[in-house]
Amino acid sequence: MANISFKTISLSNSTTTTTNAARLGELAFSTIPKIIETPAAMLYVRSGVVPDVTYDLIPDNVTRLLEIPLGSLVESMRNLENMGSYGNFARIKYPIYCPFHDSLVELRSGGSGNIYSSVWTKSGRQELNIDRFKKLIQLIQPTIYETMFDGDTPIDKTTDKRFNKDRERSRRFLENSLNEQTISSNIIIPLVGGHDKRQRQLYLNDIHHLISNNEKKIFGISFEGFHAYGPLTENININSLKSFIEETRTKLIDYKNLLFTMPLLWRPDNVIHGIDLGFDLFSGAYVTYISDRFIILTFKYNDKISSNTIDTEYNINSKQYANGKQSLLLNCNCYSCKNYTQAYIYHLIQTKELLGRTLITIHNLYHYHAFFEQIRESLKTNTWNEYRIMILKQYSIEQQQQQQQ
Ligand SMILES: [Zn+2]
């Protein structure tokens, strides 16, 4: 596997407070010259392709770190076998993060056993035991990957017995990955234990020696077991998880350069809270999720945006845009907004032309990643507090309006 390093850059005291864990970081790879700055969103890949766009249409400001859910390639194992790696298969050299589950696909309960865990694909449940898991990792050759885990711990429905199994199996899968020579580097550890503080602490105690004995192999931490993935995660209140995350961070305080991530459909206001909690890497699946529904991001990620709406987003698949002479968003510099009108994109959707989805995705990718650029800029220039308030205000006004309706 490629050499990769992560280092965090501490911020000056005026930005960080005890309740604010926001931080900047740098990911460096042996295979590509460019450093990836964090906090960053990844570029989500579904079933082996970036949805609706080709690689040359992806806006320049998009972070070139692919998020390829492991399960999404189970059914393409044979193709990968012939090509040697995902990079050869797709002819790209970008680094790859392989989470175990797909942020867009809701999990069902009951998918794990003593020697296997399941991923859900278009054609249903796929069981992965450690051998099949190892084979997939060897085929994809991700730069970073998350190990297999159980995590089947629905809120309010999980018994102590179920929690014990969750911890026992997740630990065994982690040990397996650490012991398998060919896949034993650049590992992201899934932290399980559901919404139970004691269970989460127990799990961290269970695996603490594995972290300290394998510091070189372990790249980061992913907070798992809080949800069953899929569309519902868009509305999770990340602040309700604050105490869980802070407790874990305190326990891992000595490991300064562990990367922190969590799968979620990261709505922009949650991104802000996530950064306050010290997350470095964010799933990019949100862009695909909203683009699939013809939603256009319009929240103001900086002062220069003059929106044609006061909302944070709108749905372009609405009759009122049939004669829209403006771009998707005024003054946006993306390819779609510089070249096409709302009316034309509305027409493309009505006639079911794929180009409609492509133009929407290009705008949303540009907008979402420009947001992350501004986040990093505000952290660098000590204006994070003002920036986070500016974003949260837009979302709270909208939520208030929705409640009044
Ligand atoms: Zn645009």
mmCIF file of C-alpha atoms and ligand atoms in Angstrom:
data_model
loop_
_atom_site.group_PDB
_atom_site.id
_atom_site.type_symbol
_atom_site.label_atom_id
_atom_site.label_comp_id
_atom_site.label_asym_id
_atom_site.label_seq_id
_atom_site.Cartn_x
_atom_site.Cartn_y
_atom_site.Cartn_z
ATOM 1 C CA MET A 1 0.000 0.000 0.000
ATOM 2 C CA ALA A 2 1.036 3.582 -0.648
ATOM 3 C CA ASN A 3 2.802 5.569 2.005
ATOM 4 C CA ILE A 4 0.592 8.185 3.460
ATOM 5 C CA SER A 5 0.919 10.576 6.338
ATOM 6 C CA PHE A 6 -1.389 12.850 8.245
ATOM 7 C CA LYS A 7 -0.357 15.698 10.445
ATOM 8 C CA THR A 8 -2.518 18.171 12.243
ATOM 9 C CA ILE A 9 -1.662 21.818 12.506
ATOM 10 C CA SER A 10 -2.594 23.453 15.750
ATOM 11 C CA LEU A 11 -4.451 26.697 15.499
ATOM 12 C CA SER A 12 -3.633 29.820 17.413
ATOM 13 C CA ASN A 13 -5.404 30.215 20.739
ATOM 14 C CA SER A 14 -7.796 32.842 19.515
ATOM 15 C CA THR A 15 -9.593 30.230 17.415
ATOM 16 C CA THR A 16 -9.534 27.193 19.601
ATOM 17 C CA THR A 17 -11.269 27.016 22.919
ATOM 18 C CA THR A 18 -11.751 24.039 25.163
ATOM 19 C CA THR A 19 -15.148 23.391 23.636
ATOM 20 C CA ASN A 20 -13.901 23.786 20.109
ATOM 21 C CA ALA A 21 -11.745 21.052 18.646
ATOM 22 C CA ALA A 22 -11.639 22.464 15.093
ATOM 23 C CA ARG A 23 -8.289 21.803 13.458
ATOM 24 C CA LEU A 24 -6.405 21.995 10.202
ATOM 25 C CA GLY A 25 -4.479 19.073 8.795
ATOM 26 C CA GLU A 26 -2.470 17.847 5.851
ATOM 27 C CA LEU A 27 -2.637 14.504 4.100
ATOM 28 C CA ALA A 28 0.489 13.640 2.118
ATOM 29 C CA PHE A 29 0.800 10.661 -0.219
ATOM 30 C CA SER A 30 3.798 8.935 -1.747
ATOM 31 C CA THR A 31 1.890 8.373 -4.997
ATOM 32 C CA ILE A 32 0.764 11.920 -5.790
ATOM 33 C CA PRO A 33 2.653 15.182 -5.326
ATOM 34 C CA LYS A 34 -0.296 17.205 -4.101
ATOM 35 C CA ILE A 35 -1.052 17.586 -0.413
ATOM 36 C CA ILE A 36 -4.702 17.389 0.588
ATOM 37 C CA GLU A 37 -5.670 19.887 3.223
ATOM 38 C CA THR A 38 -8.269 19.083 5.855
ATOM 39 C CA PRO A 39 -11.029 19.558 6.902
ATOM 40 C CA ALA A 40 -12.130 18.207 3.530
ATOM 41 C CA ALA A 41 -15.014 16.442 1.859
ATOM 42 C CA MET A 42 -14.247 13.412 -0.268
ATOM 43 C CA LEU A 43 -15.458 12.723 -3.785
ATOM 44 C CA TYR A 44 -18.126 10.045 -3.469
ATOM 45 C CA VAL A 45 -18.026 7.093 -5.865
ATOM 46 C CA ARG A 46 -21.093 4.870 -6.360
ATOM 47 C CA SER A 47 -20.772 1.408 -7.901
ATOM 48 C CA GLY A 48 -17.314 2.303 -9.144
ATOM 49 C CA VAL A 49 -18.205 5.617 -10.806
ATOM 50 C CA VAL A 50 -18.495 9.230 -9.689
ATOM 51 C CA PRO A 51 -22.258 9.656 -10.225
ATOM 52 C CA ASP A 52 -23.338 11.615 -13.322
ATOM 53 C CA VAL A 53 -19.958 13.107 -14.250
ATOM 54 C CA THR A 54 -16.792 11.939 -15.941
ATOM 55 C CA TYR A 55 -13.470 12.687 -14.253
ATOM 56 C CA ASP A 56 -12.676 15.533 -16.679
ATOM 57 C CA LEU A 57 -15.951 17.305 -15.812
ATOM 58 C CA ILE A 58 -15.271 17.390 -12.082
ATOM 59 C CA PRO A 59 -14.694 21.013 -11.025
ATOM 60 C CA ASP A 60 -11.077 21.960 -10.247
ATOM 61 C CA ASN A 61 -11.822 22.893 -6.648
ATOM 62 C CA VAL A 62 -13.040 19.398 -5.734
ATOM 63 C CA THR A 63 -10.766 17.479 -3.346
ATOM 64 C CA ARG A 64 -9.351 14.543 -5.270
ATOM 65 C CA LEU A 65 -9.768 11.931 -2.592
ATOM 66 C CA LEU A 66 -12.181 9.217 -3.673
ATOM 67 C CA GLU A 67 -14.657 7.696 -1.250
ATOM 68 C CA ILE A 68 -15.376 4.194 -2.512
ATOM 69 C CA PRO A 69 -17.646 2.195 -0.209
ATOM 70 C CA LEU A 70 -16.316 -1.334 -0.088
ATOM 71 C CA GLY A 71 -19.702 -2.954 -0.636
ATOM 72 C CA SER A 72 -20.275 -1.010 -3.846
ATOM 73 C CA LEU A 73 -17.575 -3.072 -5.546
ATOM 74 C CA VAL A 74 -18.468 -6.541 -4.259
ATOM 75 C CA GLU A 75 -20.367 -7.258 -7.445
ATOM 76 C CA SER A 76 -17.510 -6.037 -9.638
ATOM 77 C CA MET A 77 -14.864 -8.267 -8.085
ATOM 78 C CA ARG A 78 -14.310 -10.163 -11.314
ATOM 79 C CA ASN A 79 -13.690 -6.978 -13.340
ATOM 80 C CA LEU A 80 -11.262 -5.754 -10.723
ATOM 81 C CA GLU A 81 -9.464 -9.070 -10.763
ATOM 82 C CA ASN A 82 -8.707 -8.588 -14.443
ATOM 83 C CA MET A 83 -7.488 -5.021 -13.988
ATOM 84 C CA GLY A 84 -5.292 -5.408 -10.907
ATOM 85 C CA SER A 85 -6.615 -2.455 -8.895
ATOM 86 C CA TYR A 86 -9.402 0.116 -8.887
ATOM 87 C CA GLY A 87 -6.882 2.724 -10.098
ATOM 88 C CA ASN A 88 -6.124 0.659 -13.206
ATOM 89 C CA PHE A 89 -9.786 -0.153 -13.678
ATOM 90 C CA ALA A 90 -10.894 3.506 -13.647
ATOM 91 C CA ARG A 91 -7.569 4.837 -14.972
ATOM 92 C CA ILE A 92 -7.126 7.323 -12.174
ATOM 93 C CA LYS A 93 -4.308 8.001 -9.763
ATOM 94 C CA TYR A 94 -6.288 9.691 -7.011
ATOM 95 C CA PRO A 95 -5.978 8.403 -3.468
ATOM 96 C CA ILE A 96 -8.883 6.275 -2.277
ATOM 97 C CA TYR A 97 -10.635 5.925 1.064
ATOM 98 C CA CYS A 98 -12.666 2.759 1.382
ATOM 99 C CA PRO A 99 -15.301 2.944 4.125
ATOM 100 C CA PHE A 100 -16.948 -0.387 4.951
ATOM 101 C CA HIS A 101 -20.515 0.857 4.346
ATOM 102 C CA ASP A 102 -22.055 3.164 1.789
ATOM 103 C CA SER A 103 -23.351 6.383 3.364
ATOM 104 C CA LEU A 104 -26.283 6.439 0.935
ATOM 105 C CA VAL A 105 -27.546 2.926 1.598
ATOM 106 C CA GLU A 106 -29.623 2.176 4.670
ATOM 107 C CA LEU A 107 -28.555 -0.939 6.578
ATOM 108 C CA ARG A 108 -30.967 -3.483 7.910
ATOM 109 C CA SER A 109 -30.554 -5.181 11.233
ATOM 110 C CA GLY A 110 -29.326 -8.745 11.521
ATOM 111 C CA GLY A 111 -26.481 -8.715 9.017
ATOM 112 C CA SER A 112 -23.606 -9.966 11.108
ATOM 113 C CA GLY A 113 -22.406 -13.262 12.486
ATOM 114 C CA ASN A 114 -19.374 -14.463 14.380
ATOM 115 C CA ILE A 115 -17.179 -14.666 11.315
ATOM 116 C CA TYR A 116 -18.873 -12.310 8.892
ATOM 117 C CA SER A 117 -20.450 -8.906 8.532
ATOM 118 C CA SER A 118 -22.706 -7.746 5.700
ATOM 119 C CA VAL A 119 -22.811 -4.879 3.261
ATOM 120 C CA TRP A 120 -25.942 -3.923 1.340
ATOM 121 C CA THR A 121 -25.825 -3.517 -2.420
ATOM 122 C CA LYS A 122 -28.388 -2.986 -5.155
ATOM 123 C CA SER A 123 -29.037 -6.701 -5.256
ATOM 124 C CA GLY A 124 -29.353 -7.102 -1.523
ATOM 125 C CA ARG A 125 -27.200 -8.313 1.338
ATOM 126 C CA GLN A 126 -23.679 -9.550 0.724
ATOM 127 C CA GLU A 127 -21.859 -11.408 3.457
ATOM 128 C CA LEU A 128 -18.184 -10.730 3.850
ATOM 129 C CA ASN A 129 -15.968 -12.960 5.942
ATOM 130 C CA ILE A 130 -12.394 -11.916 6.617
ATOM 131 C CA ASP A 131 -11.053 -13.772 3.553
ATOM 132 C CA ARG A 132 -13.499 -12.154 1.178
ATOM 133 C CA PHE A 133 -12.932 -8.803 2.829
ATOM 134 C CA LYS A 134 -9.176 -9.188 2.477
ATOM 135 C CA LYS A 135 -9.542 -10.181 -1.169
ATOM 136 C CA LEU A 136 -11.617 -7.059 -1.886
ATOM 137 C CA ILE A 137 -9.103 -4.769 -0.225
ATOM 138 C CA GLN A 138 -6.304 -6.401 -2.190
ATOM 139 C CA LEU A 139 -8.261 -5.912 -5.409
ATOM 140 C CA ILE A 140 -9.269 -2.296 -4.835
ATOM 141 C CA GLN A 141 -5.922 -1.294 -3.298
ATOM 142 C CA PRO A 142 -7.292 1.716 -1.420
ATOM 143 C CA THR A 143 -4.920 4.240 0.087
ATOM 144 C CA ILE A 144 -6.809 4.113 3.391
ATOM 145 C CA TYR A 145 -9.510 1.685 4.441
ATOM 146 C CA GLU A 146 -11.892 1.010 7.291
ATOM 147 C CA THR A 147 -11.854 -2.461 8.789
ATOM 148 C CA MET A 148 -14.918 -4.689 8.977
ATOM 149 C CA PHE A 149 -17.159 -4.209 11.974
ATOM 150 C CA ASP A 150 -20.524 -5.203 13.421
ATOM 151 C CA GLY A 151 -22.156 -1.937 14.522
ATOM 152 C CA ASP A 152 -25.677 -3.375 14.507
ATOM 153 C CA THR A 153 -26.892 -1.485 17.571
ATOM 154 C CA PRO A 154 -30.200 0.325 16.921
ATOM 155 C CA ILE A 155 -30.980 3.016 19.438
ATOM 156 C CA ASP A 156 -33.203 1.875 22.362
ATOM 157 C CA LYS A 157 -33.424 -1.672 21.017
ATOM 158 C CA THR A 158 -30.016 -3.099 21.784
ATOM 159 C CA THR A 159 -29.568 -5.552 24.643
ATOM 160 C CA ASP A 160 -26.359 -5.972 26.632
ATOM 161 C CA LYS A 161 -25.898 -9.329 24.958
ATOM 162 C CA ARG A 162 -26.087 -7.688 21.511
ATOM 163 C CA PHE A 163 -23.609 -5.020 22.613
ATOM 164 C CA ASN A 164 -21.189 -7.714 23.773
ATOM 165 C CA LYS A 165 -21.372 -9.402 20.389
ATOM 166 C CA ASP A 166 -20.935 -6.070 18.626
ATOM 167 C CA ARG A 167 -17.742 -5.376 20.554
ATOM 168 C CA GLU A 168 -16.399 -8.914 20.392
ATOM 169 C CA ARG A 169 -16.857 -9.249 16.627
ATOM 170 C CA SER A 170 -15.687 -5.756 15.769
ATOM 171 C CA ARG A 171 -12.523 -6.340 17.772
ATOM 172 C CA ARG A 172 -11.899 -9.688 16.108
ATOM 173 C CA PHE A 173 -12.275 -8.176 12.635
ATOM 174 C CA LEU A 174 -9.858 -5.397 13.567
ATOM 175 C CA GLU A 175 -7.303 -7.893 14.908
ATOM 176 C CA ASN A 176 -7.606 -9.878 11.699
ATOM 177 C CA SER A 177 -6.819 -6.838 9.573
ATOM 178 C CA LEU A 178 -3.875 -5.904 11.768
ATOM 179 C CA ASN A 179 -2.481 -9.428 11.503
ATOM 180 C CA GLU A 180 -2.869 -9.822 7.745
ATOM 181 C CA GLN A 181 0.453 -8.689 6.272
ATOM 182 C CA THR A 182 -0.920 -7.518 2.898
ATOM 183 C CA ILE A 183 -3.640 -5.273 4.297
ATOM 184 C CA SER A 184 -2.166 -4.264 7.601
ATOM 185 C CA SER A 185 -1.469 -0.600 6.911
ATOM 186 C CA ASN A 186 -3.399 2.673 6.642
ATOM 187 C CA ILE A 187 -6.272 1.355 8.688
ATOM 188 C CA ILE A 188 -9.248 3.351 9.915
ATOM 189 C CA ILE A 189 -10.675 1.826 13.087
ATOM 190 C CA PRO A 190 -14.467 1.801 13.384
ATOM 191 C CA LEU A 191 -15.465 2.682 16.944
ATOM 192 C CA VAL A 192 -18.658 0.898 17.951
ATOM 193 C CA GLY A 193 -20.964 0.788 20.979
ATOM 194 C CA GLY A 194 -24.101 2.523 19.687
ATOM 195 C CA HIS A 195 -25.665 5.234 21.825
ATOM 196 C CA ASP A 196 -24.408 3.712 25.036
ATOM 197 C CA LYS A 197 -21.594 5.592 26.709
ATOM 198 C CA ARG A 198 -20.488 2.667 28.814
ATOM 199 C CA GLN A 199 -20.345 0.346 25.801
ATOM 200 C CA ARG A 200 -18.353 2.855 23.780
ATOM 201 C CA GLN A 201 -15.884 3.255 26.632
ATOM 202 C CA LEU A 202 -15.660 -0.515 27.040
ATOM 203 C CA TYR A 203 -14.872 -0.917 23.359
ATOM 204 C CA LEU A 204 -12.209 1.736 23.456
ATOM 205 C CA ASN A 205 -10.674 -0.020 26.471
ATOM 206 C CA ASP A 206 -10.905 -3.359 24.608
ATOM 207 C CA ILE A 207 -8.872 -2.070 21.687
ATOM 208 C CA HIS A 208 -6.663 0.536 23.334
ATOM 209 C CA HIS A 209 -3.664 -1.789 23.406
ATOM 210 C CA LEU A 210 -4.185 -2.517 19.699
ATOM 211 C CA ILE A 211 -3.950 1.199 18.965
ATOM 212 C CA SER A 212 -0.843 1.738 21.067
ATOM 213 C CA ASN A 213 0.901 -1.404 19.750
ATOM 214 C CA ASN A 214 0.129 -0.695 16.104
ATOM 215 C CA GLU A 215 0.497 3.033 15.838
ATOM 216 C CA LYS A 216 2.209 2.814 12.453
ATOM 217 C CA LYS A 217 -0.552 0.721 10.916
ATOM 218 C CA ILE A 218 -3.442 2.788 12.172
ATOM 219 C CA PHE A 219 -4.391 5.898 10.330
ATOM 220 C CA GLY A 220 -7.560 7.092 11.960
ATOM 221 C CA ILE A 221 -10.846 6.580 13.708
ATOM 222 C CA SER A 222 -14.376 6.415 12.341
ATOM 223 C CA PHE A 223 -17.333 6.894 14.674
ATOM 224 C CA GLU A 224 -19.742 4.060 13.904
ATOM 225 C CA GLY A 225 -22.805 2.474 15.476
ATOM 226 C CA PHE A 226 -24.735 5.724 15.870
ATOM 227 C CA HIS A 227 -27.047 5.177 12.915
ATOM 228 C CA ALA A 228 -28.038 2.743 10.179
ATOM 229 C CA TYR A 229 -26.777 4.932 7.310
ATOM 230 C CA GLY A 230 -28.945 6.105 4.414
ATOM 231 C CA PRO A 231 -31.198 9.165 3.866
ATOM 232 C CA LEU A 232 -32.247 9.511 7.513
ATOM 233 C CA THR A 233 -28.731 10.561 8.463
ATOM 234 C CA GLU A 234 -29.261 13.893 6.720
ATOM 235 C CA ASN A 235 -31.329 15.007 9.703
ATOM 236 C CA ILE A 236 -29.227 13.648 12.527
ATOM 237 C CA ASN A 237 -28.490 16.273 15.116
ATOM 238 C CA ILE A 238 -24.734 15.877 15.371
ATOM 239 C CA ASN A 239 -24.658 17.982 18.514
ATOM 240 C CA SER A 240 -26.612 15.247 20.290
ATOM 241 C CA LEU A 241 -23.534 13.048 19.834
ATOM 242 C CA LYS A 242 -21.194 15.684 21.208
ATOM 243 C CA SER A 243 -20.529 14.110 24.605
ATOM 244 C CA PHE A 244 -19.776 10.691 23.039
ATOM 245 C CA ILE A 245 -17.293 12.177 20.612
ATOM 246 C CA GLU A 246 -15.614 14.446 23.142
ATOM 247 C CA GLU A 247 -15.167 11.579 25.588
ATOM 248 C CA THR A 248 -13.465 9.471 22.933
ATOM 249 C CA ARG A 249 -11.233 12.325 21.847
ATOM 250 C CA THR A 250 -10.144 12.886 25.418
ATOM 251 C CA LYS A 251 -9.149 9.231 25.718
ATOM 252 C CA LEU A 252 -7.140 9.456 22.501
ATOM 253 C CA ILE A 253 -5.602 12.830 23.245
ATOM 254 C CA ASP A 254 -2.048 11.475 23.010
ATOM 255 C CA TYR A 255 -2.543 10.395 19.398
ATOM 256 C CA LYS A 256 -2.311 13.821 17.794
ATOM 257 C CA ASN A 257 -2.145 12.623 14.229
ATOM 258 C CA LEU A 258 -5.032 10.195 14.136
ATOM 259 C CA LEU A 259 -7.516 11.257 11.504
ATOM 260 C CA PHE A 260 -11.143 11.541 12.637
ATOM 261 C CA THR A 261 -14.049 10.782 10.381
ATOM 262 C CA MET A 262 -17.685 9.678 10.484
ATOM 263 C CA PRO A 263 -20.045 8.466 7.767
ATOM 264 C CA LEU A 264 -23.074 10.707 7.372
ATOM 265 C CA LEU A 265 -24.986 12.666 4.783
ATOM 266 C CA TRP A 266 -23.257 15.832 5.897
ATOM 267 C CA ARG A 267 -25.668 18.746 5.524
ATOM 268 C CA PRO A 268 -23.681 22.015 5.674
ATOM 269 C CA ASP A 269 -24.856 23.027 9.163
ATOM 270 C CA ASN A 270 -23.837 19.606 10.445
ATOM 271 C CA VAL A 271 -20.460 20.039 8.744
ATOM 272 C CA ILE A 272 -19.925 23.132 10.897
ATOM 273 C CA HIS A 273 -20.794 21.196 14.069
ATOM 274 C CA GLY A 274 -18.622 18.307 12.869
ATOM 275 C CA ILE A 275 -15.650 20.623 12.494
ATOM 276 C CA ASP A 276 -16.248 21.997 15.976
ATOM 277 C CA LEU A 277 -16.030 18.402 17.188
ATOM 278 C CA GLY A 278 -12.676 17.957 15.447
ATOM 279 C CA PHE A 279 -13.582 15.861 12.403
ATOM 280 C CA ASP A 280 -11.038 15.997 9.589
ATOM 281 C CA LEU A 281 -12.564 14.017 6.757
ATOM 282 C CA PHE A 282 -16.189 14.134 5.609
ATOM 283 C CA SER A 283 -18.161 11.813 3.381
ATOM 284 C CA GLY A 284 -19.058 13.484 0.082
ATOM 285 C CA ALA A 285 -22.210 11.398 -0.405
ATOM 286 C CA TYR A 286 -24.441 14.363 0.478
ATOM 287 C CA VAL A 287 -23.764 15.932 -2.931
ATOM 288 C CA THR A 288 -24.979 12.795 -4.700
ATOM 289 C CA TYR A 289 -27.938 12.478 -2.367
ATOM 290 C CA ILE A 290 -29.270 15.965 -3.124
ATOM 291 C CA SER A 291 -28.311 15.953 -6.824
ATOM 292 C CA ASP A 292 -30.342 12.756 -7.273
ATOM 293 C CA ARG A 293 -33.321 14.804 -6.051
ATOM 294 C CA PHE A 294 -32.615 17.837 -8.325
ATOM 295 C CA ILE A 295 -31.730 20.025 -5.362
ATOM 296 C CA ILE A 296 -29.440 22.994 -5.986
ATOM 297 C CA LEU A 297 -27.212 24.269 -3.185
ATOM 298 C CA THR A 298 -27.500 28.039 -2.752
ATOM 299 C CA PHE A 299 -26.401 28.742 0.816
ATOM 300 C CA LYS A 300 -23.891 31.579 1.034
ATOM 301 C CA TYR A 301 -20.499 30.070 1.733
ATOM 302 C CA ASN A 302 -18.950 33.515 1.411
ATOM 303 C CA ASP A 303 -19.999 37.155 1.078
ATOM 304 C CA LYS A 304 -19.559 37.236 -2.672
ATOM 305 C CA ILE A 305 -22.500 34.995 -3.383
ATOM 306 C CA SER A 306 -25.594 36.874 -4.420
ATOM 307 C CA SER A 307 -28.209 34.218 -4.463
ATOM 308 C CA ASN A 308 -31.356 34.338 -6.588
ATOM 309 C CA THR A 309 -33.095 32.821 -3.582
ATOM 310 C CA ILE A 310 -32.902 33.477 0.141
ATOM 311 C CA ASP A 311 -32.994 29.746 0.846
ATOM 312 C CA THR A 312 -30.045 27.441 1.425
ATOM 313 C CA GLU A 313 -31.205 25.238 -1.468
ATOM 314 C CA TYR A 314 -34.052 24.832 -3.933
ATOM 315 C CA ASN A 315 -35.465 22.185 -6.220
ATOM 316 C CA ILE A 316 -34.912 22.992 -9.892
ATOM 317 C CA ASN A 317 -37.482 20.382 -10.922
ATOM 318 C CA SER A 318 -40.320 22.821 -10.404
ATOM 319 C CA LYS A 319 -42.523 24.518 -12.991
ATOM 320 C CA GLN A 320 -41.574 27.965 -11.776
ATOM 321 C CA TYR A 321 -38.176 27.466 -13.449
ATOM 322 C CA ALA A 322 -39.591 26.497 -16.851
ATOM 323 C CA ASN A 323 -38.816 30.016 -18.081
ATOM 324 C CA GLY A 324 -35.956 30.809 -15.689
ATOM 325 C CA LYS A 325 -33.481 32.975 -17.586
ATOM 326 C CA GLN A 326 -30.906 33.007 -14.787
ATOM 327 C CA SER A 327 -28.212 30.494 -13.965
ATOM 328 C CA LEU A 328 -28.737 27.949 -11.168
ATOM 329 C CA LEU A 329 -27.061 30.429 -8.816
ATOM 330 C CA LEU A 330 -26.177 34.043 -9.588
ATOM 331 C CA ASN A 331 -22.435 34.799 -9.795
ATOM 332 C CA CYS A 332 -21.470 31.149 -9.383
ATOM 333 C CA ASN A 333 -18.301 30.317 -11.308
ATOM 334 C CA CYS A 334 -19.033 26.689 -12.010
ATOM 335 C CA TYR A 335 -19.277 25.350 -15.548
ATOM 336 C CA SER A 336 -23.047 24.806 -15.304
ATOM 337 C CA CYS A 337 -23.814 28.309 -14.075
ATOM 338 C CA LYS A 338 -21.514 29.972 -16.591
ATOM 339 C CA ASN A 339 -23.114 28.179 -19.539
ATOM 340 C CA TYR A 340 -26.720 27.207 -18.833
ATOM 341 C CA THR A 341 -30.020 28.693 -17.688
ATOM 342 C CA GLN A 342 -32.459 27.310 -15.154
ATOM 343 C CA ALA A 343 -35.009 26.888 -17.963
ATOM 344 C CA TYR A 344 -32.654 24.711 -19.997
ATOM 345 C CA ILE A 345 -31.739 22.523 -17.031
ATOM 346 C CA TYR A 346 -35.426 22.217 -16.108
ATOM 347 C CA HIS A 347 -36.087 21.150 -19.704
ATOM 348 C CA LEU A 348 -33.289 18.543 -19.546
ATOM 349 C CA ILE A 349 -34.856 17.036 -16.431
ATOM 350 C CA GLN A 350 -38.306 16.962 -18.017
ATOM 351 C CA THR A 351 -36.972 15.183 -21.095
ATOM 352 C CA LYS A 352 -34.957 12.809 -18.851
ATOM 353 C CA GLU A 353 -31.657 13.783 -20.434
ATOM 354 C CA LEU A 354 -28.699 12.660 -18.336
ATOM 355 C CA LEU A 355 -27.038 16.025 -19.005
ATOM 356 C CA GLY A 356 -29.505 17.631 -16.572
ATOM 357 C CA ARG A 357 -28.211 15.525 -13.694
ATOM 358 C CA THR A 358 -24.645 16.133 -14.838
ATOM 359 C CA LEU A 359 -25.048 19.925 -14.754
ATOM 360 C CA ILE A 360 -26.721 19.794 -11.335
ATOM 361 C CA THR A 361 -23.955 17.583 -9.936
ATOM 362 C CA ILE A 362 -21.242 19.879 -11.308
ATOM 363 C CA HIS A 363 -22.803 22.877 -9.582
ATOM 364 C CA ASN A 364 -23.316 21.069 -6.279
ATOM 365 C CA LEU A 365 -19.805 19.605 -6.268
ATOM 366 C CA TYR A 366 -18.362 23.047 -6.944
ATOM 367 C CA HIS A 367 -20.497 24.678 -4.250
ATOM 368 C CA TYR A 368 -19.909 22.058 -1.551
ATOM 369 C CA HIS A 369 -16.151 21.954 -2.043
ATOM 370 C CA ALA A 370 -15.941 25.766 -2.254
ATOM 371 C CA PHE A 371 -17.615 25.711 1.171
ATOM 372 C CA PHE A 372 -14.834 23.484 2.521
ATOM 373 C CA GLU A 373 -12.226 25.795 0.966
ATOM 374 C CA GLN A 374 -13.778 28.696 2.873
ATOM 375 C CA ILE A 375 -13.850 26.640 6.056
ATOM 376 C CA ARG A 376 -10.101 26.000 5.799
ATOM 377 C CA GLU A 377 -9.480 29.635 4.943
ATOM 378 C CA SER A 378 -11.409 30.825 7.988
ATOM 379 C CA LEU A 379 -9.487 28.410 10.235
ATOM 380 C CA LYS A 380 -6.205 29.686 8.823
ATOM 381 C CA THR A 381 -7.129 33.333 9.254
ATOM 382 C CA ASN A 382 -8.667 33.004 12.728
ATOM 383 C CA THR A 383 -12.126 33.933 11.513
ATOM 384 C CA TRP A 384 -13.704 30.551 12.201
ATOM 385 C CA ASN A 385 -16.106 31.812 14.819
ATOM 386 C CA GLU A 386 -17.573 34.489 12.539
ATOM 387 C CA TYR A 387 -17.695 32.024 9.681
ATOM 388 C CA ARG A 388 -19.478 29.273 11.559
ATOM 389 C CA ILE A 389 -22.097 31.751 12.801
ATOM 390 C CA MET A 390 -22.675 33.021 9.267
ATOM 391 C CA ILE A 391 -23.430 29.477 8.019
ATOM 392 C CA LEU A 392 -25.475 28.328 11.031
ATOM 393 C CA LYS A 393 -27.632 31.458 10.871
ATOM 394 C CA GLN A 394 -28.749 30.617 7.344
ATOM 395 C CA TYR A 395 -29.836 27.144 8.379
ATOM 396 C CA SER A 396 -31.523 28.163 11.622
ATOM 397 C CA ILE A 397 -33.599 30.857 9.880
ATOM 398 C CA GLU A 398 -34.733 28.252 7.405
ATOM 399 C CA GLN A 399 -35.585 25.715 10.102
ATOM 400 C CA GLN A 400 -37.603 28.349 11.962
ATOM 401 C CA GLN A 401 -39.507 29.178 8.790
ATOM 402 C CA GLN A 402 -40.267 25.502 8.190
ATOM 403 C CA GLN A 403 -41.583 25.134 11.732
ATOM 404 C CA GLN A 404 -43.888 28.113 11.305
ATOM 405 C CA GLN A 405 -45.407 26.749 8.131
HETATM 406 ZN ZN ZN B 1 -22.874 26.863 -10.179
#
